[in-house]
């Protein structure tokens, strides 16, 4: 019946690929989850000696927007003959900087399979403290800003002139509360509107555009103690893996001083590597450069067994991650109410101005009657 009455339409519907049905219309996962899915795909291809190109191409079909474009760009780089790690380096944020660094070190030491396994294991056993509270706060601030800027612009443009004219017609006092509040609204908030729009645009750029991601991350690293703690925990994890594998920590330090993605941390690692060449033990040299504290360095020097030292390094790394997560949570709990109170103050001024004007208008009409 379908082919008899609707031959062309029916055939096209029968041949329609249903892949779009499995693709979300909006991003459902965080960037970190998407990056981890790519790591699992690459680990499978490496372990089973599979061609990663069709796997990456099919993975891209399961995403939309920015991350799909990254995966397609990665697919094209690999299809052109670029090695996988070089292609990942040329496509920022396809995987995290720390994971890329770990894979590069694994390639240099010939333990790439073990590195994949440890990265995937860390995803399942370690608490994920990388929740993007900062981005959620930016979206919340930008949304409220747009709503309030539009509302205040409408009130200043259309409502305030009408109320000023009514003040003149009913001979209301010029120094009443409503006039004072409307003056504050027009002079202060109205004068802030162009800067408000500019701030909203900047926040939107920092939230959605991927170009300044590394620059903004480097800027945060200069003022953020939590970012430094996360970087230290990642380095300690790498040392723990190296000791557990039986590889040389001196070689790891030299490779880190050349490959680490953060410029400030790389300089510290270069200084630690130079101190290590002058017969200083590795833990003291890391402590001299601020990547460990003195107590941690002394504890590591007192340990003799490699397994115990590796466990101690993992515990130090986990403590730093927990401290960083706690600091982020405290800042988020302070910043979110502060933003709400800021907009609540503007709402209070507008509401008080409106109510006081209505009260004064009723009193003037009562006097006339």
PDB file of C-alpha atoms in Angstrom, residues 66-321:
ATOM      1  CA  UNK A  66      31.485  22.382  19.438  1.00  0.00           C
ATOM      2  CA  UNK A  67      32.665  18.948  20.528  1.00  0.00           C
ATOM      3  CA  UNK A  68      31.424  17.326  17.304  1.00  0.00           C
ATOM      4  CA  UNK A  69      33.525  19.826  15.347  1.00  0.00           C
ATOM      5  CA  UNK A  70      36.538  18.960  17.488  1.00  0.00           C
ATOM      6  CA  UNK A  71      36.084  15.247  16.860  1.00  0.00           C
ATOM      7  CA  UNK A  72      35.663  15.799  13.126  1.00  0.00           C
ATOM      8  CA  UNK A  73      38.800  17.934  13.127  1.00  0.00           C
ATOM      9  CA  UNK A  74      40.634  15.162  14.995  1.00  0.00           C
ATOM     10  CA  UNK A  75      39.344  12.614  12.475  1.00  0.00           C
ATOM     11  CA  UNK A  76      40.644  14.685   9.563  1.00  0.00           C
ATOM     12  CA  UNK A  77      44.063  15.109  11.181  1.00  0.00           C
ATOM     13  CA  UNK A  78      44.422  11.372  11.754  1.00  0.00           C
ATOM     14  CA  UNK A  79      43.122  10.604   8.237  1.00  0.00           C
ATOM     15  CA  UNK A  80      45.835  12.870   6.801  1.00  0.00           C
ATOM     16  CA  UNK A  81      48.513  10.712   8.436  1.00  0.00           C
ATOM     17  CA  UNK A  82      49.155  12.669  11.647  1.00  0.00           C
ATOM     18  CA  UNK A  83      49.976  10.411  14.649  1.00  0.00           C
ATOM     19  CA  UNK A  84      47.232  10.208  17.231  1.00  0.00           C
ATOM     20  CA  UNK A  85      49.026  12.082  20.005  1.00  0.00           C
ATOM     21  CA  UNK A  86      50.159  14.812  17.612  1.00  0.00           C
ATOM     22  CA  UNK A  87      46.600  15.123  16.332  1.00  0.00           C
ATOM     23  CA  UNK A  88      45.278  15.377  19.898  1.00  0.00           C
ATOM     24  CA  UNK A  89      47.834  18.098  20.575  1.00  0.00           C
ATOM     25  CA  UNK A  90      46.661  20.005  17.493  1.00  0.00           C
ATOM     26  CA  UNK A  91      42.979  19.827  18.544  1.00  0.00           C
ATOM     27  CA  UNK A  92      42.725  21.625  21.919  1.00  0.00           C
ATOM     28  CA  UNK A  93      40.201  20.269  24.435  1.00  0.00           C
ATOM     29  CA  UNK A  94      39.540  17.048  22.523  1.00  0.00           C
ATOM     30  CA  UNK A  95      40.910  15.502  25.706  1.00  0.00           C
ATOM     31  CA  UNK A  96      42.082  17.275  28.843  1.00  0.00           C
ATOM     32  CA  UNK A  97      45.604  18.683  29.043  1.00  0.00           C
ATOM     33  CA  UNK A  98      46.486  16.351  31.906  1.00  0.00           C
ATOM     34  CA  UNK A  99      45.356  13.248  29.998  1.00  0.00           C
ATOM     35  CA  UNK A 100      47.309  14.338  26.937  1.00  0.00           C
ATOM     36  CA  UNK A 101      50.398  14.882  29.079  1.00  0.00           C
ATOM     37  CA  UNK A 102      50.007  11.419  30.643  1.00  0.00           C
ATOM     38  CA  UNK A 103      49.696   9.814  27.200  1.00  0.00           C
ATOM     39  CA  UNK A 104      52.771  11.652  25.926  1.00  0.00           C
ATOM     40  CA  UNK A 105      54.767  10.444  28.917  1.00  0.00           C
ATOM     41  CA  UNK A 106      53.433   6.930  28.395  1.00  0.00           C
ATOM     42  CA  UNK A 107      54.540   7.040  24.774  1.00  0.00           C
ATOM     43  CA  UNK A 108      58.040   8.197  25.775  1.00  0.00           C
ATOM     44  CA  UNK A 109      58.414   5.415  28.350  1.00  0.00           C
ATOM     45  CA  UNK A 110      56.819   2.702  26.212  1.00  0.00           C
ATOM     46  CA  UNK A 111      53.939   2.188  28.644  1.00  0.00           C
ATOM     47  CA  UNK A 112      51.065   3.659  26.630  1.00  0.00           C
ATOM     48  CA  UNK A 113      48.763   0.681  27.240  1.00  0.00           C
ATOM     49  CA  UNK A 114      49.317   0.929  30.994  1.00  0.00           C
ATOM     50  CA  UNK A 115      48.717   4.684  30.866  1.00  0.00           C
ATOM     51  CA  UNK A 116      45.366   4.192  29.118  1.00  0.00           C
ATOM     52  CA  UNK A 117      44.326   1.615  31.708  1.00  0.00           C
ATOM     53  CA  UNK A 118      45.302   3.841  34.626  1.00  0.00           C
ATOM     54  CA  UNK A 119      43.511   6.866  33.210  1.00  0.00           C
ATOM     55  CA  UNK A 120      40.308   4.866  32.741  1.00  0.00           C
ATOM     56  CA  UNK A 121      40.675   3.329  36.195  1.00  0.00           C
ATOM     57  CA  UNK A 122      41.068   6.776  37.742  1.00  0.00           C
ATOM     58  CA  UNK A 123      37.782   7.855  36.133  1.00  0.00           C
ATOM     59  CA  UNK A 124      35.930   5.084  37.936  1.00  0.00           C
ATOM     60  CA  UNK A 125      37.620   5.143  41.345  1.00  0.00           C
ATOM     61  CA  UNK A 126      38.340   8.805  41.967  1.00  0.00           C
ATOM     62  CA  UNK A 127      35.653  11.321  42.853  1.00  0.00           C
ATOM     63  CA  UNK A 128      35.093  13.787  40.071  1.00  0.00           C
ATOM     64  CA  UNK A 129      35.847  17.215  41.527  1.00  0.00           C
ATOM     65  CA  UNK A 130      35.816  18.933  38.148  1.00  0.00           C
ATOM     66  CA  UNK A 131      32.198  20.072  38.306  1.00  0.00           C
ATOM     67  CA  UNK A 132      31.814  23.222  36.297  1.00  0.00           C
ATOM     68  CA  UNK A 133      30.369  25.489  38.981  1.00  0.00           C
ATOM     69  CA  UNK A 134      32.107  28.457  37.417  1.00  0.00           C
ATOM     70  CA  UNK A 135      30.316  27.985  34.106  1.00  0.00           C
ATOM     71  CA  UNK A 136      26.958  27.514  35.832  1.00  0.00           C
ATOM     72  CA  UNK A 137      27.533  30.743  37.765  1.00  0.00           C
ATOM     73  CA  UNK A 138      28.430  32.568  34.554  1.00  0.00           C
ATOM     74  CA  UNK A 139      25.268  31.332  32.841  1.00  0.00           C
ATOM     75  CA  UNK A 140      23.178  32.334  35.873  1.00  0.00           C
ATOM     76  CA  UNK A 141      24.728  35.815  35.966  1.00  0.00           C
ATOM     77  CA  UNK A 142      24.404  36.311  32.201  1.00  0.00           C
ATOM     78  CA  UNK A 143      20.749  35.206  32.172  1.00  0.00           C
ATOM     79  CA  UNK A 144      19.768  37.496  35.036  1.00  0.00           C
ATOM     80  CA  UNK A 145      21.745  40.343  33.496  1.00  0.00           C
ATOM     81  CA  UNK A 146      19.926  40.078  30.173  1.00  0.00           C
ATOM     82  CA  UNK A 147      16.520  39.950  31.865  1.00  0.00           C
ATOM     83  CA  UNK A 148      17.267  42.878  34.166  1.00  0.00           C
ATOM     84  CA  UNK A 149      18.891  45.004  31.463  1.00  0.00           C
ATOM     85  CA  UNK A 150      15.868  44.595  29.212  1.00  0.00           C
ATOM     86  CA  UNK A 151      13.455  45.275  32.076  1.00  0.00           C
ATOM     87  CA  UNK A 152      15.331  48.339  33.354  1.00  0.00           C
ATOM     88  CA  UNK A 153      15.693  49.688  29.807  1.00  0.00           C
ATOM     89  CA  UNK A 154      11.936  49.400  29.288  1.00  0.00           C
ATOM     90  CA  UNK A 155      11.163  51.120  32.615  1.00  0.00           C
ATOM     91  CA  UNK A 156      13.612  53.977  32.019  1.00  0.00           C
ATOM     92  CA  UNK A 157      12.500  54.491  28.408  1.00  0.00           C
ATOM     93  CA  UNK A 158       8.715  54.236  28.741  1.00  0.00           C
ATOM     94  CA  UNK A 159       7.590  54.210  32.382  1.00  0.00           C
ATOM     95  CA  UNK A 160       9.752  56.850  34.048  1.00  0.00           C
ATOM     96  CA  UNK A 161       8.902  59.699  31.575  1.00  0.00           C
ATOM     97  CA  UNK A 162       5.157  59.009  32.015  1.00  0.00           C
ATOM     98  CA  UNK A 163       5.497  59.093  35.796  1.00  0.00           C
ATOM     99  CA  UNK A 164       7.503  62.333  35.611  1.00  0.00           C
ATOM    100  CA  UNK A 165       4.728  63.910  33.547  1.00  0.00           C
ATOM    101  CA  UNK A 166       2.122  62.743  36.062  1.00  0.00           C
ATOM    102  CA  UNK A 167       4.210  64.294  38.861  1.00  0.00           C
ATOM    103  CA  UNK A 168       3.986  67.654  37.114  1.00  0.00           C
ATOM    104  CA  UNK A 169       0.255  67.386  36.399  1.00  0.00           C
ATOM    105  CA  UNK A 170      -0.620  66.476  39.998  1.00  0.00           C
ATOM    106  CA  UNK A 171       1.906  68.965  41.470  1.00  0.00           C
ATOM    107  CA  UNK A 172       3.699  66.333  43.478  1.00  0.00           C
ATOM    108  CA  UNK A 173       6.770  67.381  45.425  1.00  0.00           C
ATOM    109  CA  UNK A 174      10.080  67.158  43.628  1.00  0.00           C
ATOM    110  CA  UNK A 175      11.883  65.804  46.688  1.00  0.00           C
ATOM    111  CA  UNK A 176       9.526  62.920  47.389  1.00  0.00           C
ATOM    112  CA  UNK A 177      10.713  59.331  47.765  1.00  0.00           C
ATOM    113  CA  UNK A 178       9.633  58.164  44.331  1.00  0.00           C
ATOM    114  CA  UNK A 179      11.546  60.949  42.565  1.00  0.00           C
ATOM    115  CA  UNK A 180      14.631  60.176  44.625  1.00  0.00           C
ATOM    116  CA  UNK A 181      14.433  56.480  43.789  1.00  0.00           C
ATOM    117  CA  UNK A 182      13.759  57.147  40.110  1.00  0.00           C
ATOM    118  CA  UNK A 183      16.746  59.515  40.035  1.00  0.00           C
ATOM    119  CA  UNK A 184      18.914  56.728  41.445  1.00  0.00           C
ATOM    120  CA  UNK A 185      17.448  54.327  38.896  1.00  0.00           C
ATOM    121  CA  UNK A 186      18.019  56.648  35.939  1.00  0.00           C
ATOM    122  CA  UNK A 187      21.387  58.118  36.922  1.00  0.00           C
ATOM    123  CA  UNK A 188      23.094  55.095  38.435  1.00  0.00           C
ATOM    124  CA  UNK A 189      21.484  52.057  36.880  1.00  0.00           C
ATOM    125  CA  UNK A 190      20.762  53.801  33.565  1.00  0.00           C
ATOM    126  CA  UNK A 191      24.325  55.025  33.352  1.00  0.00           C
ATOM    127  CA  UNK A 192      25.520  51.498  34.045  1.00  0.00           C
ATOM    128  CA  UNK A 193      23.469  49.966  31.214  1.00  0.00           C
ATOM    129  CA  UNK A 194      26.161  50.241  28.468  1.00  0.00           C
ATOM    130  CA  UNK A 195      28.749  48.746  30.807  1.00  0.00           C
ATOM    131  CA  UNK A 196      26.218  46.103  31.803  1.00  0.00           C
ATOM    132  CA  UNK A 197      25.712  45.037  28.217  1.00  0.00           C
ATOM    133  CA  UNK A 198      29.498  44.939  27.772  1.00  0.00           C
ATOM    134  CA  UNK A 199      29.909  42.752  30.868  1.00  0.00           C
ATOM    135  CA  UNK A 200      27.204  40.371  29.638  1.00  0.00           C
ATOM    136  CA  UNK A 201      28.959  40.064  26.259  1.00  0.00           C
ATOM    137  CA  UNK A 202      32.314  39.384  27.938  1.00  0.00           C
ATOM    138  CA  UNK A 203      30.802  36.748  30.231  1.00  0.00           C
ATOM    139  CA  UNK A 204      29.104  35.101  27.245  1.00  0.00           C
ATOM    140  CA  UNK A 205      32.393  35.041  25.332  1.00  0.00           C
ATOM    141  CA  UNK A 206      34.258  33.494  28.263  1.00  0.00           C
ATOM    142  CA  UNK A 207      31.492  30.910  28.696  1.00  0.00           C
ATOM    143  CA  UNK A 208      30.822  29.767  25.140  1.00  0.00           C
ATOM    144  CA  UNK A 209      33.721  30.676  22.831  1.00  0.00           C
ATOM    145  CA  UNK A 210      36.570  28.130  23.008  1.00  0.00           C
ATOM    146  CA  UNK A 211      39.287  30.394  21.592  1.00  0.00           C
ATOM    147  CA  UNK A 212      40.359  32.131  24.837  1.00  0.00           C
ATOM    148  CA  UNK A 213      40.069  28.916  26.890  1.00  0.00           C
ATOM    149  CA  UNK A 214      43.782  28.395  27.410  1.00  0.00           C
ATOM    150  CA  UNK A 215      44.364  32.105  27.951  1.00  0.00           C
ATOM    151  CA  UNK A 216      41.632  32.325  30.581  1.00  0.00           C
ATOM    152  CA  UNK A 217      42.954  29.172  32.226  1.00  0.00           C
ATOM    153  CA  UNK A 218      46.452  30.641  32.372  1.00  0.00           C
ATOM    154  CA  UNK A 219      45.058  33.863  33.838  1.00  0.00           C
ATOM    155  CA  UNK A 220      43.196  31.910  36.519  1.00  0.00           C
ATOM    156  CA  UNK A 221      46.381  30.025  37.314  1.00  0.00           C
ATOM    157  CA  UNK A 222      48.120  33.267  38.291  1.00  0.00           C
ATOM    158  CA  UNK A 223      45.587  34.089  40.986  1.00  0.00           C
ATOM    159  CA  UNK A 224      43.986  30.756  41.868  1.00  0.00           C
ATOM    160  CA  UNK A 225      45.404  28.627  44.646  1.00  0.00           C
ATOM    161  CA  UNK A 226      42.999  25.809  43.793  1.00  0.00           C
ATOM    162  CA  UNK A 227      44.318  25.620  40.223  1.00  0.00           C
ATOM    163  CA  UNK A 228      47.839  25.264  41.605  1.00  0.00           C
ATOM    164  CA  UNK A 229      46.658  22.492  43.938  1.00  0.00           C
ATOM    165  CA  UNK A 230      45.044  20.622  41.040  1.00  0.00           C
ATOM    166  CA  UNK A 231      48.252  20.892  39.010  1.00  0.00           C
ATOM    167  CA  UNK A 232      50.298  19.613  41.950  1.00  0.00           C
ATOM    168  CA  UNK A 233      47.925  16.673  42.467  1.00  0.00           C
ATOM    169  CA  UNK A 234      48.210  15.709  38.794  1.00  0.00           C
ATOM    170  CA  UNK A 235      51.999  15.765  38.960  1.00  0.00           C
ATOM    171  CA  UNK A 236      51.997  13.647  42.116  1.00  0.00           C
ATOM    172  CA  UNK A 237      49.717  11.132  40.388  1.00  0.00           C
ATOM    173  CA  UNK A 238      52.195  10.852  37.540  1.00  0.00           C
ATOM    174  CA  UNK A 239      55.060  10.245  39.969  1.00  0.00           C
ATOM    175  CA  UNK A 240      52.978   7.600  41.759  1.00  0.00           C
ATOM    176  CA  UNK A 241      52.309   5.796  38.471  1.00  0.00           C
ATOM    177  CA  UNK A 242      55.983   5.973  37.517  1.00  0.00           C
ATOM    178  CA  UNK A 243      57.169   4.532  40.832  1.00  0.00           C
ATOM    179  CA  UNK A 244      54.557   1.782  40.713  1.00  0.00           C
ATOM    180  CA  UNK A 245      55.705   0.863  37.192  1.00  0.00           C
ATOM    181  CA  UNK A 246      59.334   0.708  38.279  1.00  0.00           C
ATOM    182  CA  UNK A 247      60.432   3.509  35.954  1.00  0.00           C
ATOM    183  CA  UNK A 248      62.880   6.278  36.808  1.00  0.00           C
ATOM    184  CA  UNK A 249      61.470   9.370  38.513  1.00  0.00           C
ATOM    185  CA  UNK A 250      64.447  11.386  37.257  1.00  0.00           C
ATOM    186  CA  UNK A 251      63.461  10.632  33.669  1.00  0.00           C
ATOM    187  CA  UNK A 252      59.864  11.582  34.439  1.00  0.00           C
ATOM    188  CA  UNK A 253      60.950  14.916  35.907  1.00  0.00           C
ATOM    189  CA  UNK A 254      63.036  15.695  32.845  1.00  0.00           C
ATOM    190  CA  UNK A 255      60.131  14.813  30.518  1.00  0.00           C
ATOM    191  CA  UNK A 256      57.684  16.881  32.571  1.00  0.00           C
ATOM    192  CA  UNK A 257      59.979  19.908  32.401  1.00  0.00           C
ATOM    193  CA  UNK A 258      59.760  19.691  28.607  1.00  0.00           C
ATOM    194  CA  UNK A 259      56.164  18.583  27.994  1.00  0.00           C
ATOM    195  CA  UNK A 260      54.024  20.132  30.726  1.00  0.00           C
ATOM    196  CA  UNK A 261      51.243  22.283  29.295  1.00  0.00           C
ATOM    197  CA  UNK A 262      51.359  25.067  31.922  1.00  0.00           C
ATOM    198  CA  UNK A 263      54.201  27.524  31.408  1.00  0.00           C
ATOM    199  CA  UNK A 264      54.550  28.490  35.059  1.00  0.00           C
ATOM    200  CA  UNK A 265      54.584  24.864  36.205  1.00  0.00           C
ATOM    201  CA  UNK A 266      57.026  23.957  33.447  1.00  0.00           C
ATOM    202  CA  UNK A 267      59.459  26.588  34.709  1.00  0.00           C
ATOM    203  CA  UNK A 268      59.209  25.149  38.211  1.00  0.00           C
ATOM    204  CA  UNK A 269      59.860  21.681  36.859  1.00  0.00           C
ATOM    205  CA  UNK A 270      62.878  22.950  34.910  1.00  0.00           C
ATOM    206  CA  UNK A 271      64.243  24.493  38.109  1.00  0.00           C
ATOM    207  CA  UNK A 272      63.607  21.261  40.010  1.00  0.00           C
ATOM    208  CA  UNK A 273      65.377  19.297  37.282  1.00  0.00           C
ATOM    209  CA  UNK A 274      68.393  21.613  37.457  1.00  0.00           C
ATOM    210  CA  UNK A 275      68.514  21.215  41.249  1.00  0.00           C
ATOM    211  CA  UNK A 276      68.350  17.458  40.804  1.00  0.00           C
ATOM    212  CA  UNK A 277      71.483  17.570  38.663  1.00  0.00           C
ATOM    213  CA  UNK A 278      73.368  19.144  41.604  1.00  0.00           C
ATOM    214  CA  UNK A 279      73.016  16.017  43.810  1.00  0.00           C
ATOM    215  CA  UNK A 280      69.757  17.085  45.419  1.00  0.00           C
ATOM    216  CA  UNK A 281      67.186  14.348  45.969  1.00  0.00           C
ATOM    217  CA  UNK A 282      64.110  14.625  43.799  1.00  0.00           C
ATOM    218  CA  UNK A 283      61.615  15.263  46.598  1.00  0.00           C
ATOM    219  CA  UNK A 284      63.660  18.087  48.104  1.00  0.00           C
ATOM    220  CA  UNK A 285      64.089  19.663  44.670  1.00  0.00           C
ATOM    221  CA  UNK A 286      60.317  19.531  44.130  1.00  0.00           C
ATOM    222  CA  UNK A 287      59.814  21.088  47.556  1.00  0.00           C
ATOM    223  CA  UNK A 288      62.302  23.878  46.743  1.00  0.00           C
ATOM    224  CA  UNK A 289      60.204  24.766  43.703  1.00  0.00           C
ATOM    225  CA  UNK A 290      56.881  24.752  45.543  1.00  0.00           C
ATOM    226  CA  UNK A 291      55.477  21.572  43.998  1.00  0.00           C
ATOM    227  CA  UNK A 292      55.663  19.831  47.389  1.00  0.00           C
ATOM    228  CA  UNK A 293      55.821  21.142  50.912  1.00  0.00           C
ATOM    229  CA  UNK A 294      58.701  20.317  53.255  1.00  0.00           C
ATOM    230  CA  UNK A 295      56.732  17.906  55.383  1.00  0.00           C
ATOM    231  CA  UNK A 296      55.641  15.894  52.344  1.00  0.00           C
ATOM    232  CA  UNK A 297      59.200  15.796  50.993  1.00  0.00           C
ATOM    233  CA  UNK A 298      60.583  14.571  54.319  1.00  0.00           C
ATOM    234  CA  UNK A 299      57.898  11.892  54.541  1.00  0.00           C
ATOM    235  CA  UNK A 300      58.722  10.626  51.052  1.00  0.00           C
ATOM    236  CA  UNK A 301      62.465  10.574  51.801  1.00  0.00           C
ATOM    237  CA  UNK A 302      61.880   8.386  54.844  1.00  0.00           C
ATOM    238  CA  UNK A 303      60.006   5.726  52.875  1.00  0.00           C
ATOM    239  CA  UNK A 304      62.015   2.854  51.435  1.00  0.00           C
ATOM    240  CA  UNK A 305      59.531   0.627  49.602  1.00  0.00           C
ATOM    241  CA  UNK A 306      58.271   1.723  46.202  1.00  0.00           C
ATOM    242  CA  UNK A 307      54.690   0.584  46.858  1.00  0.00           C
ATOM    243  CA  UNK A 308      54.504   2.598  50.072  1.00  0.00           C
ATOM    244  CA  UNK A 309      55.922   5.676  48.401  1.00  0.00           C
ATOM    245  CA  UNK A 310      53.491   5.337  45.496  1.00  0.00           C
ATOM    246  CA  UNK A 311      50.557   5.022  47.908  1.00  0.00           C
ATOM    247  CA  UNK A 312      51.777   8.068  49.856  1.00  0.00           C
ATOM    248  CA  UNK A 313      51.989  10.137  46.660  1.00  0.00           C
ATOM    249  CA  UNK A 314      48.432   9.191  45.709  1.00  0.00           C
ATOM    250  CA  UNK A 315      47.202  10.184  49.158  1.00  0.00           C
ATOM    251  CA  UNK A 316      48.965  13.552  48.930  1.00  0.00           C
ATOM    252  CA  UNK A 317      47.387  14.090  45.496  1.00  0.00           C
ATOM    253  CA  UNK A 318      43.925  13.211  46.772  1.00  0.00           C
ATOM    254  CA  UNK A 319      44.288  15.598  49.717  1.00  0.00           C
ATOM    255  CA  UNK A 320      45.165  18.438  47.358  1.00  0.00           C
ATOM    256  CA  UNK A 321      42.179  17.629  45.134  1.00  0.00           C
TER     257      UNK A 321
END
